[in-house]
């Protein structure tokens, strides 16, 4: 959502979305009138001098949520600009889609699997339980996975390629940490120029016949708290002093803990998960905010 919250501390009033439109909020219904939210929308309003907050209204205006973490503090900006590494979630962050939902849709079980995904990302169900349940609904074969990868190339979020390039140019190491599947994330990493060893994700398993077997439960990302474990492993192995986690879900926020991520940036440009967004050190709706803040 370009221009929603700029990195340069200027508070803005937004009446619509231009270049990077968020998929969960149609721009035709975005508006603020008389300092209140009407209908379904999101906007920025002045609050005193140098603070701003985002107002997200549900359909019918029955629920309004205020977010006051859309402008980073000096400490947060310092961590972002001078960190050693950044770990990105993939689904609904680096990519516009939830990979398992897209694969399930391709295999004819999209709706049921998407419902499970929403529960898992909201943190209401243990991740390993949700992962197993989702896969059991469609049991993808190796040939189905290969057809999917051939017919459905990854759709990257606006600005992510530029952001990754700028981070690397600044000497910041980039990782992909996902509860999704390595077979589907490898093409994403290739586009972004991220080495295979910087991917932490799950692995789908198949018999020699191509029949679905399950997933590798030894991967830390296959269970709740797994992203936090992966981040801790990365930080310890490389001696990073400062590391940022960027994502949209509860499993991403979990990575912010002692010995793990020092800061959590919630990216809500695809999905706004209110409970996660409210706890973030910094809430952004466009990767442009992160790019511009790097200087």
Coordinates of C-alpha atoms in Angstrom, one line a residue:
X1 CA 0.0 0.0 0.0
X2 CA 2.3 2.6 -1.4
X3 CA 2.3 5.9 0.6
X4 CA 0.2 4.6 3.4
X5 CA 2.9 5.1 5.9
X6 CA 6.2 6.6 4.7
X7 CA 9.5 5.9 6.3
X8 CA 10.2 9.6 6.7
X9 CA 8.2 10.4 9.8
X10 CA 5.6 12.5 7.9
X11 CA 2.0 11.6 8.8
X12 CA -0.2 11.3 5.7
X13 CA -3.9 11.0 5.1
X14 CA -4.8 8.3 2.6
X15 CA -8.0 8.3 0.6
X16 CA -7.1 5.5 -1.7
X17 CA -4.4 3.1 -2.9
X18 CA -2.4 3.7 -6.0
X19 CA 0.4 1.4 -7.2
X20 CA 0.7 -1.4 -4.6
X21 CA -2.9 -2.1 -3.9
X22 CA -3.5 -4.5 -1.0
X23 CA -5.6 -7.5 -2.1
X24 CA -7.7 -7.7 1.1
X25 CA -8.9 -4.1 0.8
X26 CA -10.6 -3.0 -2.5
X27 CA -9.4 0.6 -3.3
X28 CA -12.9 1.6 -4.5
X29 CA -14.1 1.4 -0.9
X30 CA -11.3 3.1 0.9
X31 CA -12.2 6.4 2.5
X32 CA -12.2 8.5 5.6
X33 CA -14.8 11.2 6.2
X34 CA -15.1 13.6 9.0
X35 CA -12.3 11.8 10.9
X36 CA -14.3 8.5 11.0
X37 CA -14.2 5.3 9.0
X38 CA -17.2 4.7 6.8
X39 CA -18.0 1.1 5.6
X40 CA -15.0 -1.1 4.9
X41 CA -11.6 0.5 4.6
X42 CA -8.3 1.5 5.9
X43 CA -6.7 4.9 6.4
X44 CA -4.2 7.0 8.2
X45 CA -5.3 9.9 10.5
X46 CA -3.2 12.4 12.4
X47 CA -2.9 11.9 16.1
X48 CA -1.1 14.8 17.9
X49 CA 2.1 15.8 16.1
X50 CA 4.3 12.9 15.1
X51 CA 2.2 9.8 15.6
X52 CA -0.2 8.1 13.2
X53 CA -2.4 5.1 13.4
X54 CA -4.1 2.9 10.9
X55 CA -7.9 2.3 11.2
X56 CA -9.1 -1.0 9.8
X57 CA -12.9 -1.4 9.6
X58 CA -14.7 -4.6 9.0
X59 CA -17.6 -5.0 6.6
X60 CA -20.5 -2.9 7.7
X61 CA -18.3 -0.9 10.0
X62 CA -19.2 -3.2 12.9
X63 CA -15.6 -3.5 14.1
X64 CA -12.8 -0.9 14.1
X65 CA -9.2 -1.7 15.0
X66 CA -6.5 1.0 15.6
X67 CA -2.9 0.3 15.0
X68 CA -0.3 2.7 16.4
X69 CA 2.8 0.9 15.3
X70 CA 2.9 2.0 11.7
X71 CA 5.6 4.6 12.3
X72 CA 8.9 3.0 13.5
X73 CA 10.6 4.3 16.6
X74 CA 14.3 5.4 16.4
X75 CA 15.3 2.2 18.1
X76 CA 13.4 0.1 15.5
X77 CA 14.8 2.1 12.6
X78 CA 18.3 1.5 14.0
X79 CA 17.8 -2.2 14.3
X80 CA 16.4 -2.3 10.7
X81 CA 19.2 -0.3 9.1
X82 CA 22.1 -1.8 10.9
X83 CA 21.1 -5.4 11.4
X84 CA 23.1 -8.4 10.3
X85 CA 20.3 -10.5 8.8
X86 CA 16.7 -10.5 7.8
X87 CA 14.5 -13.6 7.7
X88 CA 11.4 -13.4 5.6
X89 CA 8.3 -15.6 5.8
X90 CA 7.3 -16.6 2.3
X91 CA 3.5 -17.2 1.9
X92 CA 1.5 -13.9 2.0
X93 CA 4.7 -12.0 2.6
X94 CA 7.4 -12.6 -0.1
X95 CA 4.6 -14.2 -2.3
X96 CA 1.1 -13.0 -2.7
X97 CA -0.4 -16.5 -2.1
X98 CA -0.4 -19.2 0.5
X99 CA 1.4 -22.0 -1.3
X100 CA -0.4 -24.9 0.3
X101 CA -3.8 -23.3 -0.5
X102 CA -2.8 -22.8 -4.1
X103 CA -1.6 -26.4 -4.4
X104 CA -4.8 -27.6 -2.7
X105 CA -6.9 -25.6 -5.1
X106 CA -5.0 -27.1 -8.0
X107 CA -5.7 -30.5 -6.6
X108 CA -9.4 -29.7 -6.0
X109 CA -9.5 -29.1 -2.2
X110 CA -8.9 -25.4 -2.0
X111 CA -11.8 -24.2 0.2
X112 CA -11.3 -26.7 3.0
X113 CA -7.6 -26.3 3.1
X114 CA -7.8 -22.5 3.1
X115 CA -10.0 -22.6 6.2
X116 CA -7.4 -24.6 8.0
X117 CA -4.7 -22.2 6.9
X118 CA -6.6 -19.2 8.3
X119 CA -6.8 -21.0 11.7
X120 CA -3.1 -21.9 11.7
X121 CA -1.9 -18.4 10.8
X122 CA -4.1 -16.9 13.4
X123 CA -2.5 -19.1 16.0
X124 CA -5.6 -20.9 17.2
X125 CA -4.4 -24.4 16.1
X126 CA -0.9 -25.9 16.6
X127 CA 0.9 -25.6 13.4
X128 CA 1.9 -29.3 13.0
X129 CA -1.7 -30.3 13.5
X130 CA -2.9 -27.9 10.9
X131 CA -0.2 -28.9 8.4
X132 CA -1.0 -32.6 8.7
X133 CA -4.7 -31.9 8.5
X134 CA -4.4 -29.8 5.4
X135 CA -2.3 -32.3 3.5
X136 CA -4.6 -35.2 4.4
X137 CA -7.4 -33.4 2.7
X138 CA -5.8 -33.8 -0.8
X139 CA -2.7 -36.0 -0.5
X140 CA -0.8 -34.4 -3.5
X141 CA 1.1 -36.8 -5.8
X142 CA 4.5 -36.0 -7.1
X143 CA 3.1 -35.6 -10.6
X144 CA 0.5 -33.1 -9.4
X145 CA 3.2 -31.1 -7.6
X146 CA 5.3 -31.0 -10.8
X147 CA 2.3 -30.0 -12.9
X148 CA 1.5 -27.3 -10.4
X149 CA 5.0 -25.9 -10.4
X150 CA 5.1 -25.8 -14.2
X151 CA 1.6 -24.2 -14.6
X152 CA 1.6 -21.9 -11.5
X153 CA 4.8 -19.8 -11.3
X154 CA 5.2 -17.9 -8.0
X155 CA 3.6 -14.5 -7.7
X156 CA 5.9 -12.2 -5.8
X157 CA 4.7 -9.3 -3.6
X158 CA 5.3 -5.8 -5.1
X159 CA 8.7 -4.4 -4.1
X160 CA 10.2 -7.6 -2.6
X161 CA 12.8 -8.0 -5.3
X162 CA 14.0 -4.5 -4.8
X163 CA 14.0 -4.9 -1.1
X164 CA 16.1 -8.1 -1.2
X165 CA 18.5 -6.5 -3.6
X166 CA 18.9 -3.5 -1.4
X167 CA 19.4 -5.5 1.8
X168 CA 22.1 -7.6 0.1
X169 CA 23.8 -4.4 -1.3
X170 CA 23.9 -3.1 2.3
X171 CA 25.6 -6.3 3.5
X172 CA 22.6 -7.7 5.2
X173 CA 22.1 -11.5 4.8
X174 CA 18.7 -12.7 3.6
X175 CA 16.9 -15.9 4.6
X176 CA 13.6 -17.5 3.7
X177 CA 11.9 -19.3 6.6
X178 CA 8.6 -20.9 5.8
X179 CA 6.1 -23.4 7.0
X180 CA 5.5 -24.1 3.3
X181 CA 7.4 -26.6 1.2
X182 CA 10.9 -26.4 -0.1
X183 CA 9.9 -27.7 -3.5
X184 CA 7.6 -24.7 -4.0
X185 CA 10.0 -22.2 -2.4
X186 CA 13.1 -23.1 -4.4
X187 CA 11.8 -21.2 -7.5
X188 CA 11.2 -18.1 -5.3
X189 CA 14.7 -18.2 -3.9
X190 CA 16.1 -18.5 -7.4
X191 CA 14.3 -15.4 -8.6
X192 CA 15.5 -13.4 -5.6
X193 CA 19.0 -14.7 -5.7
X194 CA 18.9 -16.3 -2.3
X195 CA 21.1 -19.4 -2.0
X196 CA 19.5 -22.8 -1.2
X197 CA 21.3 -23.0 2.1
X198 CA 19.5 -19.9 3.3
X199 CA 16.1 -21.6 3.0
X200 CA 14.4 -23.2 6.0
X201 CA 11.2 -24.9 5.0
X202 CA 9.3 -28.2 5.0
X203 CA 9.9 -31.1 2.6
X204 CA 7.1 -33.1 1.0
X205 CA 7.9 -36.8 0.8
X206 CA 6.9 -39.2 -1.9
X207 CA 7.3 -43.0 -2.7
X208 CA 9.3 -44.0 -5.7
X209 CA 6.0 -44.4 -7.5
X210 CA 5.1 -40.7 -6.9
X211 CA 2.5 -41.5 -4.2
X212 CA 2.3 -39.0 -1.4
X213 CA 3.9 -40.1 1.9
X214 CA 3.7 -37.0 4.1
X215 CA 6.2 -34.4 5.2
X216 CA 9.6 -34.5 6.9
X217 CA 8.8 -34.0 10.6
X218 CA 12.4 -33.5 11.4
X219 CA 12.3 -30.0 9.9
X220 CA 11.9 -27.4 12.7
X221 CA 9.4 -25.5 10.6
X222 CA 7.0 -28.4 10.6
X223 CA 5.8 -27.6 14.1
X224 CA 4.7 -24.7 16.3
X225 CA 7.6 -22.6 17.3
X226 CA 9.7 -24.0 14.5
X227 CA 10.4 -20.7 12.9
X228 CA 11.8 -19.4 16.2
X229 CA 14.0 -22.5 16.4
X230 CA 15.3 -21.9 12.8
X231 CA 16.0 -18.2 13.6
X232 CA 17.9 -19.2 16.8
X233 CA 19.9 -21.7 14.8
X234 CA 20.8 -19.1 12.2
X235 CA 21.8 -16.5 14.7
X236 CA 24.0 -18.8 16.7
X237 CA 25.6 -20.5 13.7
X238 CA 26.6 -17.2 12.1
X239 CA 27.2 -15.1 15.2
X240 CA 24.7 -12.5 14.1
X241 CA 24.1 -9.8 16.7
X242 CA 20.9 -8.3 15.3
X243 CA 18.3 -10.1 13.2
X244 CA 14.9 -9.1 12.0
X245 CA 11.9 -11.4 11.2
X246 CA 9.4 -10.2 8.6
X247 CA 6.1 -11.9 8.2
X248 CA 2.3 -11.9 8.5
X249 CA 1.4 -14.7 10.9
X250 CA 1.6 -15.9 14.5
X251 CA 4.3 -18.3 13.6
X252 CA 6.4 -15.4 12.4
X253 CA 5.9 -13.4 15.6
X254 CA 6.9 -16.4 17.6
X255 CA 10.5 -16.0 16.2
X256 CA 10.9 -12.7 18.2
X257 CA 12.4 -14.1 21.4
X258 CA 15.7 -14.1 23.4
X259 CA 18.3 -15.7 21.2
X260 CA 16.1 -15.3 18.2
X261 CA 14.8 -12.3 16.2
X262 CA 15.5 -9.0 17.9
X263 CA 12.6 -7.3 16.0
X264 CA 9.4 -8.4 14.3
X265 CA 8.1 -6.5 11.3
X266 CA 4.5 -7.4 10.4
X267 CA 3.9 -7.2 6.6
X268 CA 0.1 -6.7 6.1
X269 CA 0.2 -6.0 2.3
X270 CA -1.5 -9.3 1.5
X271 CA -3.2 -10.4 4.7
X272 CA -4.0 -8.3 7.8
X273 CA -4.1 -10.5 10.9
X274 CA -5.1 -8.1 13.6
X275 CA -3.8 -10.0 16.6
X276 CA -0.4 -10.4 15.0
X277 CA -0.2 -6.8 13.6
X278 CA -1.0 -5.4 17.0
X279 CA 2.1 -7.0 18.6
X280 CA 4.6 -6.1 15.9
X281 CA 7.5 -3.7 16.5
X282 CA 6.6 -2.2 13.1
X283 CA 3.5 -2.7 10.9
X284 CA 3.9 -2.0 7.2
X285 CA 1.5 -2.4 4.3
X286 CA 4.1 -1.9 1.6
X287 CA 7.7 -3.0 1.2
X288 CA 8.4 0.5 -0.1
X289 CA 8.4 1.6 3.6
X290 CA 11.2 -0.9 4.4
X291 CA 13.1 0.0 1.2
X292 CA 13.0 3.7 1.8
X293 CA 14.0 3.3 5.5
X294 CA 17.3 1.6 4.4
X295 CA 18.5 5.0 3.1

